């Protein structure tokens, strides 16, 4: 069964003076439970692809199907609810809120669900235990290392129990040791939990540890 399916995706950015083709006729299928890496030079369309799969951007043409649901003209509220339940995001620069402590950062995706405060707290503590940061609940992001910040970001991504994790250069800001720890955590989420992971990366060694490498060049899928 497919977790993600893209059919004839094109993405064009237009201004008054120029038209840029960011993605051209992309057809891509990712099965449930698969860990896939997306690689290619800067500007080849990787981040655009991830934004479209993450429902943060719309294709100019083509179909996006997530967990057997064709994403059409949903209202903003329905799209946000679908994204919140199905997708978890991990970014290179963590995107933690510096004014919130670890617990509050991880709790954020659950605020938008019909859930009691005690259940939210239970889930947050559970995922922070999973990523090895249960002792850092009250720490602020500025008090954490880069690797710890990324583990907080992963906890935030999985606290809502999404089936799909989208990771954009998750080890790009980390040294090799911290990067290896984050990759071990992602592999655990994939193998033990069965989560589907789509990871954009420039790291060939890490990409070769995943099930499949999809390569892009000038907006086209070349492998």
C-alpha atoms as an extended CHARMM CRD file, in Angstrom:
* protein
*
       223  EXT
         1         1  UNK       CA              0.0000000000        0.0000000000        0.0000000000  PROA      1               0.0000000000
         2         2  UNK       CA              1.2460000000        3.4760000000       -0.8610000000  PROA      2               0.0000000000
         3         3  UNK       CA              1.8060000000        6.2150000000        1.6860000000  PROA      3               0.0000000000
         4         4  UNK       CA              2.6400000000        8.9020000000       -0.8930000000  PROA      4               0.0000000000
         5         5  UNK       CA              1.8100000000        9.0630000000       -4.5810000000  PROA      5               0.0000000000
         6         6  UNK       CA              2.5880000000       11.9310000000       -6.9410000000  PROA      6               0.0000000000
         7         7  UNK       CA              1.1720000000       11.9140000000      -10.4670000000  PROA      7               0.0000000000
         8         8  UNK       CA              2.4960000000       14.1960000000      -13.2070000000  PROA      8               0.0000000000
         9         9  UNK       CA              3.4760000000       16.9380000000      -10.7860000000  PROA      9               0.0000000000
        10        10  UNK       CA              4.6130000000       20.2390000000      -12.2700000000  PROA      10              0.0000000000
        11        11  UNK       CA              5.4790000000       23.3470000000      -10.2840000000  PROA      11              0.0000000000
        12        12  UNK       CA              6.0180000000       26.6910000000      -11.9990000000  PROA      12              0.0000000000
        13        13  UNK       CA              6.9230000000       29.9150000000      -10.2280000000  PROA      13              0.0000000000
        14        14  UNK       CA              5.9650000000       33.0220000000      -12.2000000000  PROA      14              0.0000000000
        15        15  UNK       CA              6.8080000000       36.6810000000      -11.8420000000  PROA      15              0.0000000000
        16        16  UNK       CA              6.1200000000       39.5450000000      -14.2350000000  PROA      16              0.0000000000
        17        17  UNK       CA              9.4220000000       38.9510000000      -15.9770000000  PROA      17              0.0000000000
        18        18  UNK       CA             10.3930000000       35.3110000000      -15.5420000000  PROA      18              0.0000000000
        19        19  UNK       CA              8.9420000000       31.8210000000      -15.3400000000  PROA      19              0.0000000000
        20        20  UNK       CA             10.8180000000       29.1310000000      -13.4360000000  PROA      20              0.0000000000
        21        21  UNK       CA             10.0230000000       25.4420000000      -13.7730000000  PROA      21              0.0000000000
        22        22  UNK       CA             10.8470000000       24.0000000000      -10.3370000000  PROA      22              0.0000000000
        23        23  UNK       CA              9.4240000000       20.4910000000      -10.8970000000  PROA      23              0.0000000000
        24        24  UNK       CA              8.6610000000       18.8260000000      -14.2150000000  PROA      24              0.0000000000
        25        25  UNK       CA              6.4020000000       15.8010000000      -14.6940000000  PROA      25              0.0000000000
        26        26  UNK       CA              7.2960000000       14.0990000000      -11.4130000000  PROA      26              0.0000000000
        27        27  UNK       CA              5.7490000000       10.6580000000      -10.8960000000  PROA      27              0.0000000000
        28        28  UNK       CA              6.6930000000        9.1370000000       -7.5700000000  PROA      28              0.0000000000
        29        29  UNK       CA              5.3610000000        6.4050000000       -5.3010000000  PROA      29              0.0000000000
        30        30  UNK       CA              6.5540000000        5.7340000000       -1.7490000000  PROA      30              0.0000000000
        31        31  UNK       CA              5.2050000000        2.6530000000       -0.0080000000  PROA      31              0.0000000000
        32        32  UNK       CA              4.0350000000        2.5530000000        3.5830000000  PROA      32              0.0000000000
        33        33  UNK       CA              6.9520000000        1.8030000000        5.8930000000  PROA      33              0.0000000000
        34        34  UNK       CA              9.5880000000        2.8110000000        3.3320000000  PROA      34              0.0000000000
        35        35  UNK       CA             12.5440000000        5.0660000000        4.2110000000  PROA      35              0.0000000000
        36        36  UNK       CA             13.4370000000        7.0920000000        1.1240000000  PROA      36              0.0000000000
        37        37  UNK       CA             16.1890000000        9.6620000000        0.5270000000  PROA      37              0.0000000000
        38        38  UNK       CA             15.8550000000       12.4830000000       -1.9920000000  PROA      38              0.0000000000
        39        39  UNK       CA             19.1450000000       13.8130000000       -3.3580000000  PROA      39              0.0000000000
        40        40  UNK       CA             20.3500000000       16.3150000000       -5.9170000000  PROA      40              0.0000000000
        41        41  UNK       CA             22.2730000000       19.5880000000       -6.2550000000  PROA      41              0.0000000000
        42        42  UNK       CA             21.0300000000       22.7980000000       -4.6810000000  PROA      42              0.0000000000
        43        43  UNK       CA             18.1710000000       24.3000000000       -6.6330000000  PROA      43              0.0000000000
        44        44  UNK       CA             17.0890000000       21.0190000000       -8.2310000000  PROA      44              0.0000000000
        45        45  UNK       CA             13.6160000000       21.0520000000       -6.6790000000  PROA      45              0.0000000000
        46        46  UNK       CA             14.0960000000       18.8770000000       -3.5700000000  PROA      46              0.0000000000
        47        47  UNK       CA             12.6400000000       21.3300000000       -1.0800000000  PROA      47              0.0000000000
        48        48  UNK       CA              9.8060000000       22.2260000000       -3.4570000000  PROA      48              0.0000000000
        49        49  UNK       CA              8.9960000000       18.5290000000       -3.6980000000  PROA      49              0.0000000000
        50        50  UNK       CA              8.9850000000       18.1600000000        0.0930000000  PROA      50              0.0000000000
        51        51  UNK       CA              6.7600000000       21.2210000000        0.4970000000  PROA      51              0.0000000000
        52        52  UNK       CA              4.2480000000       19.7710000000       -1.9620000000  PROA      52              0.0000000000
        53        53  UNK       CA              4.2320000000       16.3670000000       -0.2670000000  PROA      53              0.0000000000
        54        54  UNK       CA              3.9210000000       18.1700000000        3.0840000000  PROA      54              0.0000000000
        55        55  UNK       CA              0.9100000000       20.1080000000        1.7850000000  PROA      55              0.0000000000
        56        56  UNK       CA              2.6870000000       23.3860000000        2.4770000000  PROA      56              0.0000000000
        57        57  UNK       CA              2.5910000000       24.2890000000       -1.2310000000  PROA      57              0.0000000000
        58        58  UNK       CA              0.3620000000       23.3320000000       -4.1620000000  PROA      58              0.0000000000
        59        59  UNK       CA              1.5590000000       21.9560000000       -7.5020000000  PROA      59              0.0000000000
        60        60  UNK       CA              0.7710000000       23.9490000000      -10.6300000000  PROA      60              0.0000000000
        61        61  UNK       CA             -0.6480000000       20.7350000000      -12.0750000000  PROA      61              0.0000000000
        62        62  UNK       CA             -0.8200000000       17.0580000000      -11.1680000000  PROA      62              0.0000000000
        63        63  UNK       CA             -2.1960000000       14.9980000000       -8.2910000000  PROA      63              0.0000000000
        64        64  UNK       CA             -0.9750000000       14.5050000000       -4.7200000000  PROA      64              0.0000000000
        65        65  UNK       CA             -2.2910000000       11.4270000000       -2.9180000000  PROA      65              0.0000000000
        66        66  UNK       CA             -1.4540000000       10.9440000000        0.7810000000  PROA      66              0.0000000000
        67        67  UNK       CA             -2.5760000000        7.7520000000        2.5190000000  PROA      67              0.0000000000
        68        68  UNK       CA             -5.1370000000        7.0580000000       -0.2490000000  PROA      68              0.0000000000
        69        69  UNK       CA             -6.5930000000       10.5570000000        0.0450000000  PROA      69              0.0000000000
        70        70  UNK       CA             -6.3720000000       12.7320000000       -3.0650000000  PROA      70              0.0000000000
        71        71  UNK       CA             -5.5720000000       16.2440000000       -1.9570000000  PROA      71              0.0000000000
        72        72  UNK       CA             -7.9530000000       18.4740000000       -3.8500000000  PROA      72              0.0000000000
        73        73  UNK       CA             -9.4030000000       21.8240000000       -3.0000000000  PROA      73              0.0000000000
        74        74  UNK       CA             -9.7000000000       21.3030000000        0.7480000000  PROA      74              0.0000000000
        75        75  UNK       CA            -10.4980000000       24.2990000000        2.8910000000  PROA      75              0.0000000000
        76        76  UNK       CA             -7.5480000000       25.6820000000        4.8240000000  PROA      76              0.0000000000
        77        77  UNK       CA             -8.9350000000       24.2780000000        8.0850000000  PROA      77              0.0000000000
        78        78  UNK       CA             -9.4610000000       20.7730000000        6.6720000000  PROA      78              0.0000000000
        79        79  UNK       CA             -6.0310000000       20.8060000000        5.0540000000  PROA      79              0.0000000000
        80        80  UNK       CA             -4.4060000000       21.8780000000        8.3250000000  PROA      80              0.0000000000
        81        81  UNK       CA             -6.2270000000       19.1370000000       10.2470000000  PROA      81              0.0000000000
        82        82  UNK       CA             -5.2310000000       16.4980000000        7.6790000000  PROA      82              0.0000000000
        83        83  UNK       CA             -1.6020000000       17.6570000000        7.7650000000  PROA      83              0.0000000000
        84        84  UNK       CA             -1.5910000000       17.6560000000       11.5550000000  PROA      84              0.0000000000
        85        85  UNK       CA             -2.8750000000       14.0770000000       11.7730000000  PROA      85              0.0000000000
        86        86  UNK       CA             -0.9120000000       12.4610000000        8.9320000000  PROA      86              0.0000000000
        87        87  UNK       CA              2.4250000000       14.2690000000        8.6830000000  PROA      87              0.0000000000
        88        88  UNK       CA              5.3380000000       15.0650000000       10.9780000000  PROA      88              0.0000000000
        89        89  UNK       CA              8.0420000000       17.5600000000        9.9710000000  PROA      89              0.0000000000
        90        90  UNK       CA             11.7380000000       17.7230000000       10.8660000000  PROA      90              0.0000000000
        91        91  UNK       CA             13.7680000000       20.6810000000        9.5830000000  PROA      91              0.0000000000
        92        92  UNK       CA             17.4810000000       21.3860000000        9.2850000000  PROA      92              0.0000000000
        93        93  UNK       CA             17.2280000000       24.4730000000       11.4890000000  PROA      93              0.0000000000
        94        94  UNK       CA             14.9620000000       22.7610000000       14.0640000000  PROA      94              0.0000000000
        95        95  UNK       CA             12.2700000000       25.5200000000       14.0590000000  PROA      95              0.0000000000
        96        96  UNK       CA             11.8730000000       25.3850000000       17.8180000000  PROA      96              0.0000000000
        97        97  UNK       CA             10.2770000000       28.3650000000       19.5640000000  PROA      97              0.0000000000
        98        98  UNK       CA             13.0030000000       29.8820000000       21.6940000000  PROA      98              0.0000000000
        99        99  UNK       CA             10.5860000000       31.3530000000       24.2400000000  PROA      99              0.0000000000
       100       100  UNK       CA              9.0780000000       27.9230000000       25.0180000000  PROA      100             0.0000000000
       101       101  UNK       CA             10.7040000000       25.1200000000       26.9760000000  PROA      101             0.0000000000
       102       102  UNK       CA             11.1620000000       21.5970000000       25.6140000000  PROA      102             0.0000000000
       103       103  UNK       CA              7.8340000000       20.2900000000       26.9170000000  PROA      103             0.0000000000
       104       104  UNK       CA              5.8540000000       23.2000000000       25.4610000000  PROA      104             0.0000000000
       105       105  UNK       CA              7.6170000000       22.9760000000       22.0890000000  PROA      105             0.0000000000
       106       106  UNK       CA              6.7780000000       19.2870000000       21.7480000000  PROA      106             0.0000000000
       107       107  UNK       CA              3.1940000000       19.8180000000       22.8900000000  PROA      107             0.0000000000
       108       108  UNK       CA              2.4130000000       22.3560000000       20.1440000000  PROA      108             0.0000000000
       109       109  UNK       CA              0.9630000000       19.9650000000       17.4960000000  PROA      109             0.0000000000
       110       110  UNK       CA             -1.4600000000       18.5690000000       20.0770000000  PROA      110             0.0000000000
       111       111  UNK       CA             -2.9070000000       21.9730000000       20.9940000000  PROA      111             0.0000000000
       112       112  UNK       CA             -5.0240000000       21.8520000000       17.8330000000  PROA      112             0.0000000000
       113       113  UNK       CA             -6.6230000000       18.5070000000       18.6940000000  PROA      113             0.0000000000
       114       114  UNK       CA             -9.5650000000       17.6630000000       20.9040000000  PROA      114             0.0000000000
       115       115  UNK       CA             -7.4950000000       16.2740000000       23.7450000000  PROA      115             0.0000000000
       116       116  UNK       CA             -7.2850000000       16.8640000000       27.4620000000  PROA      116             0.0000000000
       117       117  UNK       CA             -4.2850000000       18.6370000000       28.9580000000  PROA      117             0.0000000000
       118       118  UNK       CA             -3.3830000000       15.4970000000       30.9360000000  PROA      118             0.0000000000
       119       119  UNK       CA             -3.3810000000       13.3660000000       27.7690000000  PROA      119             0.0000000000
       120       120  UNK       CA             -1.2170000000       15.9240000000       25.9740000000  PROA      120             0.0000000000
       121       121  UNK       CA              1.2690000000       15.8860000000       28.8580000000  PROA      121             0.0000000000
       122       122  UNK       CA              1.3260000000       12.0840000000       28.8870000000  PROA      122             0.0000000000
       123       123  UNK       CA              2.1050000000       11.9070000000       25.1860000000  PROA      123             0.0000000000
       124       124  UNK       CA              4.7820000000       14.5810000000       25.4000000000  PROA      124             0.0000000000
       125       125  UNK       CA              6.5880000000       12.8280000000       28.2490000000  PROA      125             0.0000000000
       126       126  UNK       CA              6.3370000000        9.5210000000       26.4070000000  PROA      126             0.0000000000
       127       127  UNK       CA              7.9850000000       10.7930000000       23.2140000000  PROA      127             0.0000000000
       128       128  UNK       CA             10.6520000000       12.7260000000       25.1070000000  PROA      128             0.0000000000
       129       129  UNK       CA             11.5130000000        9.4890000000       26.9030000000  PROA      129             0.0000000000
       130       130  UNK       CA             11.7370000000        7.8570000000       23.4720000000  PROA      130             0.0000000000
       131       131  UNK       CA             14.2730000000       10.4000000000       22.2080000000  PROA      131             0.0000000000
       132       132  UNK       CA             16.2700000000       10.3800000000       25.4530000000  PROA      132             0.0000000000
       133       133  UNK       CA             15.3470000000       13.8520000000       26.6960000000  PROA      133             0.0000000000
       134       134  UNK       CA             12.9190000000       13.2060000000       29.5380000000  PROA      134             0.0000000000
       135       135  UNK       CA             15.3920000000       14.9380000000       31.8770000000  PROA      135             0.0000000000
       136       136  UNK       CA             15.2760000000       18.1500000000       29.8060000000  PROA      136             0.0000000000
       137       137  UNK       CA             11.5460000000       18.9610000000       30.0140000000  PROA      137             0.0000000000
       138       138  UNK       CA             12.0040000000       22.4370000000       31.4750000000  PROA      138             0.0000000000
       139       139  UNK       CA             15.0990000000       23.4260000000       29.5310000000  PROA      139             0.0000000000
       140       140  UNK       CA             14.9300000000       26.1460000000       26.8820000000  PROA      140             0.0000000000
       141       141  UNK       CA             16.2630000000       25.5160000000       23.3320000000  PROA      141             0.0000000000
       142       142  UNK       CA             19.2010000000       27.8560000000       24.0570000000  PROA      142             0.0000000000
       143       143  UNK       CA             20.3040000000       25.4690000000       26.8230000000  PROA      143             0.0000000000
       144       144  UNK       CA             20.5130000000       22.4600000000       24.4750000000  PROA      144             0.0000000000
       145       145  UNK       CA             23.0990000000       21.2330000000       21.9960000000  PROA      145             0.0000000000
       146       146  UNK       CA             22.2840000000       21.0530000000       18.2910000000  PROA      146             0.0000000000
       147       147  UNK       CA             21.7400000000       17.3150000000       18.4920000000  PROA      147             0.0000000000
       148       148  UNK       CA             19.4100000000       17.7210000000       21.4620000000  PROA      148             0.0000000000
       149       149  UNK       CA             17.4380000000       20.4230000000       19.6360000000  PROA      149             0.0000000000
       150       150  UNK       CA             16.9700000000       18.0930000000       16.6860000000  PROA      150             0.0000000000
       151       151  UNK       CA             15.7850000000       15.3100000000       18.9880000000  PROA      151             0.0000000000
       152       152  UNK       CA             13.2470000000       17.7430000000       20.4470000000  PROA      152             0.0000000000
       153       153  UNK       CA             12.1510000000       18.5100000000       16.8870000000  PROA      153             0.0000000000
       154       154  UNK       CA             11.7540000000       14.7980000000       16.1690000000  PROA      154             0.0000000000
       155       155  UNK       CA              9.7330000000       14.3720000000       19.3710000000  PROA      155             0.0000000000
       156       156  UNK       CA              7.4830000000       17.2070000000       18.2150000000  PROA      156             0.0000000000
       157       157  UNK       CA              7.1460000000       15.5260000000       14.8120000000  PROA      157             0.0000000000
       158       158  UNK       CA              6.0000000000       12.2010000000       16.2650000000  PROA      158             0.0000000000
       159       159  UNK       CA              3.9560000000       13.3140000000       19.2880000000  PROA      159             0.0000000000
       160       160  UNK       CA              0.7720000000       13.2760000000       17.2100000000  PROA      160             0.0000000000
       161       161  UNK       CA              1.5780000000        9.7540000000       15.9950000000  PROA      161             0.0000000000
       162       162  UNK       CA              1.7440000000       10.5910000000       12.2640000000  PROA      162             0.0000000000
       163       163  UNK       CA              2.2700000000        7.8050000000        9.7570000000  PROA      163             0.0000000000
       164       164  UNK       CA              4.6290000000        9.8820000000        7.6010000000  PROA      164             0.0000000000
       165       165  UNK       CA              7.7180000000       11.8750000000        8.6100000000  PROA      165             0.0000000000
       166       166  UNK       CA              9.1830000000       14.4650000000        6.2190000000  PROA      166             0.0000000000
       167       167  UNK       CA             12.7490000000       15.4050000000        7.0770000000  PROA      167             0.0000000000
       168       168  UNK       CA             14.5510000000       18.2660000000        5.3270000000  PROA      168             0.0000000000
       169       169  UNK       CA             18.3220000000       17.9420000000        5.8500000000  PROA      169             0.0000000000
       170       170  UNK       CA             17.8160000000       16.6930000000        9.4380000000  PROA      170             0.0000000000
       171       171  UNK       CA             21.5620000000       16.3670000000       10.0920000000  PROA      171             0.0000000000
       172       172  UNK       CA             22.6940000000       19.3770000000        8.0360000000  PROA      172             0.0000000000
       173       173  UNK       CA             23.5080000000       21.5440000000       11.0770000000  PROA      173             0.0000000000
       174       174  UNK       CA             25.0410000000       18.7580000000       13.1720000000  PROA      174             0.0000000000
       175       175  UNK       CA             28.5170000000       17.2970000000       13.5550000000  PROA      175             0.0000000000
       176       176  UNK       CA             29.0990000000       13.6980000000       12.4920000000  PROA      176             0.0000000000
       177       177  UNK       CA             28.5140000000       12.2100000000       15.9490000000  PROA      177             0.0000000000
       178       178  UNK       CA             25.2430000000       14.0710000000       16.5390000000  PROA      178             0.0000000000
       179       179  UNK       CA             24.2040000000       13.3870000000       12.9610000000  PROA      179             0.0000000000
       180       180  UNK       CA             24.7030000000        9.6580000000       13.4630000000  PROA      180             0.0000000000
       181       181  UNK       CA             22.5690000000        9.7700000000       16.6270000000  PROA      181             0.0000000000
       182       182  UNK       CA             19.7360000000       11.5030000000       14.7790000000  PROA      182             0.0000000000
       183       183  UNK       CA             19.9370000000        8.9780000000       11.9280000000  PROA      183             0.0000000000
       184       184  UNK       CA             19.8070000000        6.1160000000       14.4360000000  PROA      184             0.0000000000
       185       185  UNK       CA             16.6400000000        7.6340000000       15.8750000000  PROA      185             0.0000000000
       186       186  UNK       CA             15.0450000000        7.9940000000       12.4320000000  PROA      186             0.0000000000
       187       187  UNK       CA             15.9030000000        4.3840000000       11.5830000000  PROA      187             0.0000000000
       188       188  UNK       CA             14.3270000000        3.2860000000       14.8590000000  PROA      188             0.0000000000
       189       189  UNK       CA             11.1240000000        5.1770000000       14.0290000000  PROA      189             0.0000000000
       190       190  UNK       CA             11.1050000000        3.5030000000       10.6280000000  PROA      190             0.0000000000
       191       191  UNK       CA             11.9830000000       -0.0710000000       11.5860000000  PROA      191             0.0000000000
       192       192  UNK       CA             10.3480000000       -0.3610000000       15.0000000000  PROA      192             0.0000000000
       193       193  UNK       CA              7.2950000000        1.8610000000       14.4610000000  PROA      193             0.0000000000
       194       194  UNK       CA              6.8200000000        1.2870000000       10.7470000000  PROA      194             0.0000000000
       195       195  UNK       CA              6.6900000000        4.9900000000        9.9730000000  PROA      195             0.0000000000
       196       196  UNK       CA              7.2280000000        6.1170000000        6.3820000000  PROA      196             0.0000000000
       197       197  UNK       CA             10.1080000000        8.5900000000        6.1120000000  PROA      197             0.0000000000
       198       198  UNK       CA             10.9830000000       10.8670000000        3.2040000000  PROA      198             0.0000000000
       199       199  UNK       CA             14.3180000000       12.5940000000        3.8130000000  PROA      199             0.0000000000
       200       200  UNK       CA             15.9850000000       15.2920000000        1.7330000000  PROA      200             0.0000000000
       201       201  UNK       CA             19.7470000000       15.1110000000        2.1880000000  PROA      201             0.0000000000
       202       202  UNK       CA             23.1190000000       15.9610000000        0.6490000000  PROA      202             0.0000000000
       203       203  UNK       CA             24.8220000000       13.2160000000        2.6790000000  PROA      203             0.0000000000
       204       204  UNK       CA             25.4820000000       10.2870000000        0.3590000000  PROA      204             0.0000000000
       205       205  UNK       CA             26.5940000000        7.9930000000        3.1860000000  PROA      205             0.0000000000
       206       206  UNK       CA             23.3890000000        8.5410000000        5.1500000000  PROA      206             0.0000000000
       207       207  UNK       CA             21.2730000000        8.2170000000        2.0020000000  PROA      207             0.0000000000
       208       208  UNK       CA             22.7920000000        4.8020000000        1.2810000000  PROA      208             0.0000000000
       209       209  UNK       CA             21.5190000000        3.6120000000        4.6730000000  PROA      209             0.0000000000
       210       210  UNK       CA             17.9160000000        4.1220000000        3.5280000000  PROA      210             0.0000000000
       211       211  UNK       CA             15.7500000000        1.8200000000        1.4210000000  PROA      211             0.0000000000
       212       212  UNK       CA             15.9620000000        3.8590000000       -1.7560000000  PROA      212             0.0000000000
       213       213  UNK       CA             17.5890000000        6.9910000000       -3.1740000000  PROA      213             0.0000000000
       214       214  UNK       CA             15.5740000000        9.2130000000       -5.5070000000  PROA      214             0.0000000000
       215       215  UNK       CA             17.7320000000       11.6780000000       -7.4140000000  PROA      215             0.0000000000
       216       216  UNK       CA             16.6590000000       14.9910000000       -8.9240000000  PROA      216             0.0000000000
       217       217  UNK       CA             18.3230000000       17.2960000000      -11.4060000000  PROA      217             0.0000000000
       218       218  UNK       CA             16.8420000000       20.5520000000      -12.7350000000  PROA      218             0.0000000000
       219       219  UNK       CA             13.3940000000       19.6740000000      -11.4340000000  PROA      219             0.0000000000
       220       220  UNK       CA             13.3110000000       16.2350000000      -12.9870000000  PROA      220             0.0000000000
       221       221  UNK       CA             13.5070000000       12.8390000000      -11.3370000000  PROA      221             0.0000000000
       222       222  UNK       CA             16.5550000000       11.1820000000      -12.8910000000  PROA      222             0.0000000000
       223       223  UNK       CA             16.6930000000        7.9740000000      -10.8550000000  PROA      223             0.0000000000
